[in-house]
Amino acid sequence: MEALYLSMIFFSLLFLFFVIRSIKKSTFSLEYSLLWLTVAIIMVVFAIFPKLPEYLSSLLGFETMSNFILVMAVLFSLLQLISMTKQITKQSNQIKKLIQEVSILKEEFKNKERDK
């Protein structure tokens, strides 16, 4: 059992290091980096204090801790999916606007060239 806790701590700290390194390299946008940093910190806290997820799962009415962890993972995935969908929609609208602006500028340039 001790090896399991040590490996959980090791891998959660490794994940936290990876997230911090990715943030320093500006791999993530600010919005996503905060999300991943929060997840990494929660993983470290749960690894250091293994009774905490057990307490939270019983407090929220889950029969087993694994069900609690699974539900939290699904909720995190949904949150990430909503966030990415929002970002994609925003970028899609920006692309449409840029295409329209470039088309207008192209047409104005053609008209100026024709008038010369």
PDB file of C-alpha atoms in Angstrom:
ATOM      1  CA  MET A   1       0.000   0.000   0.000  1.00  0.00           C
ATOM      2  CA  GLU A   2       2.892   2.341   0.788  1.00  0.00           C
ATOM      3  CA  ALA A   3       4.296   1.899  -2.729  1.00  0.00           C
ATOM      4  CA  LEU A   4       0.931   2.922  -4.178  1.00  0.00           C
ATOM      5  CA  TYR A   5       0.873   6.173  -2.187  1.00  0.00           C
ATOM      6  CA  LEU A   6       4.474   6.970  -3.086  1.00  0.00           C
ATOM      7  CA  SER A   7       3.817   6.324  -6.772  1.00  0.00           C
ATOM      8  CA  MET A   8       0.666   8.492  -6.631  1.00  0.00           C
ATOM      9  CA  ILE A   9       2.675  11.331  -5.087  1.00  0.00           C
ATOM     10  CA  PHE A  10       5.494  10.873  -7.596  1.00  0.00           C
ATOM     11  CA  PHE A  11       3.228  10.879 -10.654  1.00  0.00           C
ATOM     12  CA  SER A  12       1.094  13.773  -9.431  1.00  0.00           C
ATOM     13  CA  LEU A  13       4.230  15.847  -8.763  1.00  0.00           C
ATOM     14  CA  LEU A  14       5.558  14.844 -12.181  1.00  0.00           C
ATOM     15  CA  PHE A  15       2.288  15.985 -13.744  1.00  0.00           C
ATOM     16  CA  LEU A  16       2.452  19.280 -11.812  1.00  0.00           C
ATOM     17  CA  PHE A  17       6.026  19.792 -13.044  1.00  0.00           C
ATOM     18  CA  PHE A  18       4.900  19.100 -16.625  1.00  0.00           C
ATOM     19  CA  VAL A  19       2.049  21.622 -16.342  1.00  0.00           C
ATOM     20  CA  ILE A  20       4.309  24.315 -14.845  1.00  0.00           C
ATOM     21  CA  ARG A  21       6.908  23.691 -17.553  1.00  0.00           C
ATOM     22  CA  SER A  22       4.233  23.964 -20.253  1.00  0.00           C
ATOM     23  CA  ILE A  23       2.981  27.220 -18.748  1.00  0.00           C
ATOM     24  CA  LYS A  24       6.514  28.663 -18.724  1.00  0.00           C
ATOM     25  CA  LYS A  25       6.950  27.708 -22.384  1.00  0.00           C
ATOM     26  CA  SER A  26       3.574  29.360 -23.148  1.00  0.00           C
ATOM     27  CA  THR A  27       2.224  26.095 -24.554  1.00  0.00           C
ATOM     28  CA  PHE A  28      -1.173  26.738 -22.967  1.00  0.00           C
ATOM     29  CA  SER A  29      -3.280  29.861 -23.109  1.00  0.00           C
ATOM     30  CA  LEU A  30      -3.929  31.530 -19.754  1.00  0.00           C
ATOM     31  CA  GLU A  31      -7.446  30.109 -19.509  1.00  0.00           C
ATOM     32  CA  TYR A  32      -6.293  26.519 -20.067  1.00  0.00           C
ATOM     33  CA  SER A  33      -3.165  26.841 -17.972  1.00  0.00           C
ATOM     34  CA  LEU A  34      -5.200  27.822 -14.912  1.00  0.00           C
ATOM     35  CA  LEU A  35      -7.493  24.857 -15.486  1.00  0.00           C
ATOM     36  CA  TRP A  36      -4.610  22.382 -15.815  1.00  0.00           C
ATOM     37  CA  LEU A  37      -2.736  23.929 -12.892  1.00  0.00           C
ATOM     38  CA  THR A  38      -5.822  23.512 -10.708  1.00  0.00           C
ATOM     39  CA  VAL A  39      -6.153  19.866 -11.729  1.00  0.00           C
ATOM     40  CA  ALA A  40      -2.469  19.222 -11.035  1.00  0.00           C
ATOM     41  CA  ILE A  41      -2.682  20.813  -7.577  1.00  0.00           C
ATOM     42  CA  ILE A  42      -5.806  18.798  -6.749  1.00  0.00           C
ATOM     43  CA  MET A  43      -3.974  15.640  -7.832  1.00  0.00           C
ATOM     44  CA  VAL A  44      -1.042  16.457  -5.553  1.00  0.00           C
ATOM     45  CA  VAL A  45      -3.343  17.230  -2.609  1.00  0.00           C
ATOM     46  CA  PHE A  46      -5.299  13.987  -3.138  1.00  0.00           C
ATOM     47  CA  ALA A  47      -2.037  12.025  -3.384  1.00  0.00           C
ATOM     48  CA  ILE A  48      -0.609  13.554  -0.198  1.00  0.00           C
ATOM     49  CA  PHE A  49      -3.882  13.266   1.722  1.00  0.00           C
ATOM     50  CA  PRO A  50      -5.532  10.051   0.430  1.00  0.00           C
ATOM     51  CA  LYS A  51      -8.302  10.232   3.033  1.00  0.00           C
ATOM     52  CA  LEU A  52      -9.544  13.520   1.565  1.00  0.00           C
ATOM     53  CA  PRO A  53     -11.142  12.010  -1.575  1.00  0.00           C
ATOM     54  CA  GLU A  54     -12.673   9.288   0.619  1.00  0.00           C
ATOM     55  CA  TYR A  55     -14.155  11.945   2.916  1.00  0.00           C
ATOM     56  CA  LEU A  56     -15.450  14.029   0.002  1.00  0.00           C
ATOM     57  CA  SER A  57     -16.992  11.003  -1.685  1.00  0.00           C
ATOM     58  CA  SER A  58     -18.827   9.974   1.474  1.00  0.00           C
ATOM     59  CA  LEU A  59     -19.852  13.589   2.126  1.00  0.00           C
ATOM     60  CA  LEU A  60     -21.380  13.844  -1.352  1.00  0.00           C
ATOM     61  CA  GLY A  61     -23.120  10.479  -1.040  1.00  0.00           C
ATOM     62  CA  PHE A  62     -20.993   8.300  -3.317  1.00  0.00           C
ATOM     63  CA  GLU A  63     -20.759   4.649  -2.310  1.00  0.00           C
ATOM     64  CA  THR A  64     -17.176   4.253  -3.460  1.00  0.00           C
ATOM     65  CA  MET A  65     -14.308   6.664  -3.921  1.00  0.00           C
ATOM     66  CA  SER A  66     -13.725   5.383  -7.458  1.00  0.00           C
ATOM     67  CA  ASN A  67     -17.222   6.543  -8.456  1.00  0.00           C
ATOM     68  CA  PHE A  68     -16.458   9.973  -7.030  1.00  0.00           C
ATOM     69  CA  ILE A  69     -13.168  10.204  -8.937  1.00  0.00           C
ATOM     70  CA  LEU A  70     -14.883   9.046 -12.134  1.00  0.00           C
ATOM     71  CA  VAL A  71     -17.640  11.652 -11.802  1.00  0.00           C
ATOM     72  CA  MET A  72     -15.070  14.371 -11.128  1.00  0.00           C
ATOM     73  CA  ALA A  73     -13.102  13.295 -14.224  1.00  0.00           C
ATOM     74  CA  VAL A  74     -16.258  13.404 -16.362  1.00  0.00           C
ATOM     75  CA  LEU A  75     -17.191  16.837 -14.998  1.00  0.00           C
ATOM     76  CA  PHE A  76     -13.675  18.096 -15.702  1.00  0.00           C
ATOM     77  CA  SER A  77     -13.883  16.727 -19.242  1.00  0.00           C
ATOM     78  CA  LEU A  78     -17.230  18.430 -19.793  1.00  0.00           C
ATOM     79  CA  LEU A  79     -15.880  21.714 -18.441  1.00  0.00           C
ATOM     80  CA  GLN A  80     -12.900  21.463 -20.747  1.00  0.00           C
ATOM     81  CA  LEU A  81     -15.136  20.585 -23.712  1.00  0.00           C
ATOM     82  CA  ILE A  82     -17.399  23.579 -23.074  1.00  0.00           C
ATOM     83  CA  SER A  83     -14.389  25.860 -22.736  1.00  0.00           C
ATOM     84  CA  MET A  84     -12.852  24.613 -25.981  1.00  0.00           C
ATOM     85  CA  THR A  85     -16.164  24.873 -27.826  1.00  0.00           C
ATOM     86  CA  LYS A  86     -16.457  28.470 -26.668  1.00  0.00           C
ATOM     87  CA  GLN A  87     -12.919  29.186 -27.880  1.00  0.00           C
ATOM     88  CA  ILE A  88     -13.515  27.495 -31.257  1.00  0.00           C
ATOM     89  CA  THR A  89     -16.719  29.470 -31.799  1.00  0.00           C
ATOM     90  CA  LYS A  90     -14.940  32.720 -30.955  1.00  0.00           C
ATOM     91  CA  GLN A  91     -12.097  31.934 -33.351  1.00  0.00           C
ATOM     92  CA  SER A  92     -14.504  30.875 -36.086  1.00  0.00           C
ATOM     93  CA  ASN A  93     -16.314  34.204 -35.829  1.00  0.00           C
ATOM     94  CA  GLN A  94     -12.996  36.056 -35.937  1.00  0.00           C
ATOM     95  CA  ILE A  95     -11.964  34.121 -39.053  1.00  0.00           C
ATOM     96  CA  LYS A  96     -15.250  35.007 -40.787  1.00  0.00           C
ATOM     97  CA  LYS A  97     -14.758  38.659 -39.918  1.00  0.00           C
ATOM     98  CA  LEU A  98     -11.172  38.624 -41.190  1.00  0.00           C
ATOM     99  CA  ILE A  99     -12.223  36.959 -44.446  1.00  0.00           C
ATOM    100  CA  GLN A 100     -14.870  39.628 -44.969  1.00  0.00           C
ATOM    101  CA  GLU A 101     -12.404  42.429 -44.242  1.00  0.00           C
ATOM    102  CA  VAL A 102      -9.797  40.974 -46.607  1.00  0.00           C
ATOM    103  CA  SER A 103     -12.422  40.593 -49.329  1.00  0.00           C
ATOM    104  CA  ILE A 104     -13.495  44.221 -48.933  1.00  0.00           C
ATOM    105  CA  LEU A 105      -9.874  45.410 -49.026  1.00  0.00           C
ATOM    106  CA  LYS A 106      -9.190  43.299 -52.106  1.00  0.00           C
ATOM    107  CA  GLU A 107     -12.182  44.782 -53.878  1.00  0.00           C
ATOM    108  CA  GLU A 108     -11.154  48.321 -52.915  1.00  0.00           C
ATOM    109  CA  PHE A 109      -7.637  47.643 -54.176  1.00  0.00           C
ATOM    110  CA  LYS A 110      -8.981  46.315 -57.501  1.00  0.00           C
ATOM    111  CA  ASN A 111     -11.175  49.406 -57.886  1.00  0.00           C
ATOM    112  CA  LYS A 112      -8.226  51.736 -57.214  1.00  0.00           C
ATOM    113  CA  GLU A 113      -6.080  49.853 -59.732  1.00  0.00           C
ATOM    114  CA  ARG A 114      -8.852  50.050 -62.325  1.00  0.00           C
ATOM    115  CA  ASP A 115      -9.325  53.785 -61.789  1.00  0.00           C
ATOM    116  CA  LYS A 116      -5.661  54.506 -62.481  1.00  0.00           C
TER     117      LYS A 116
END
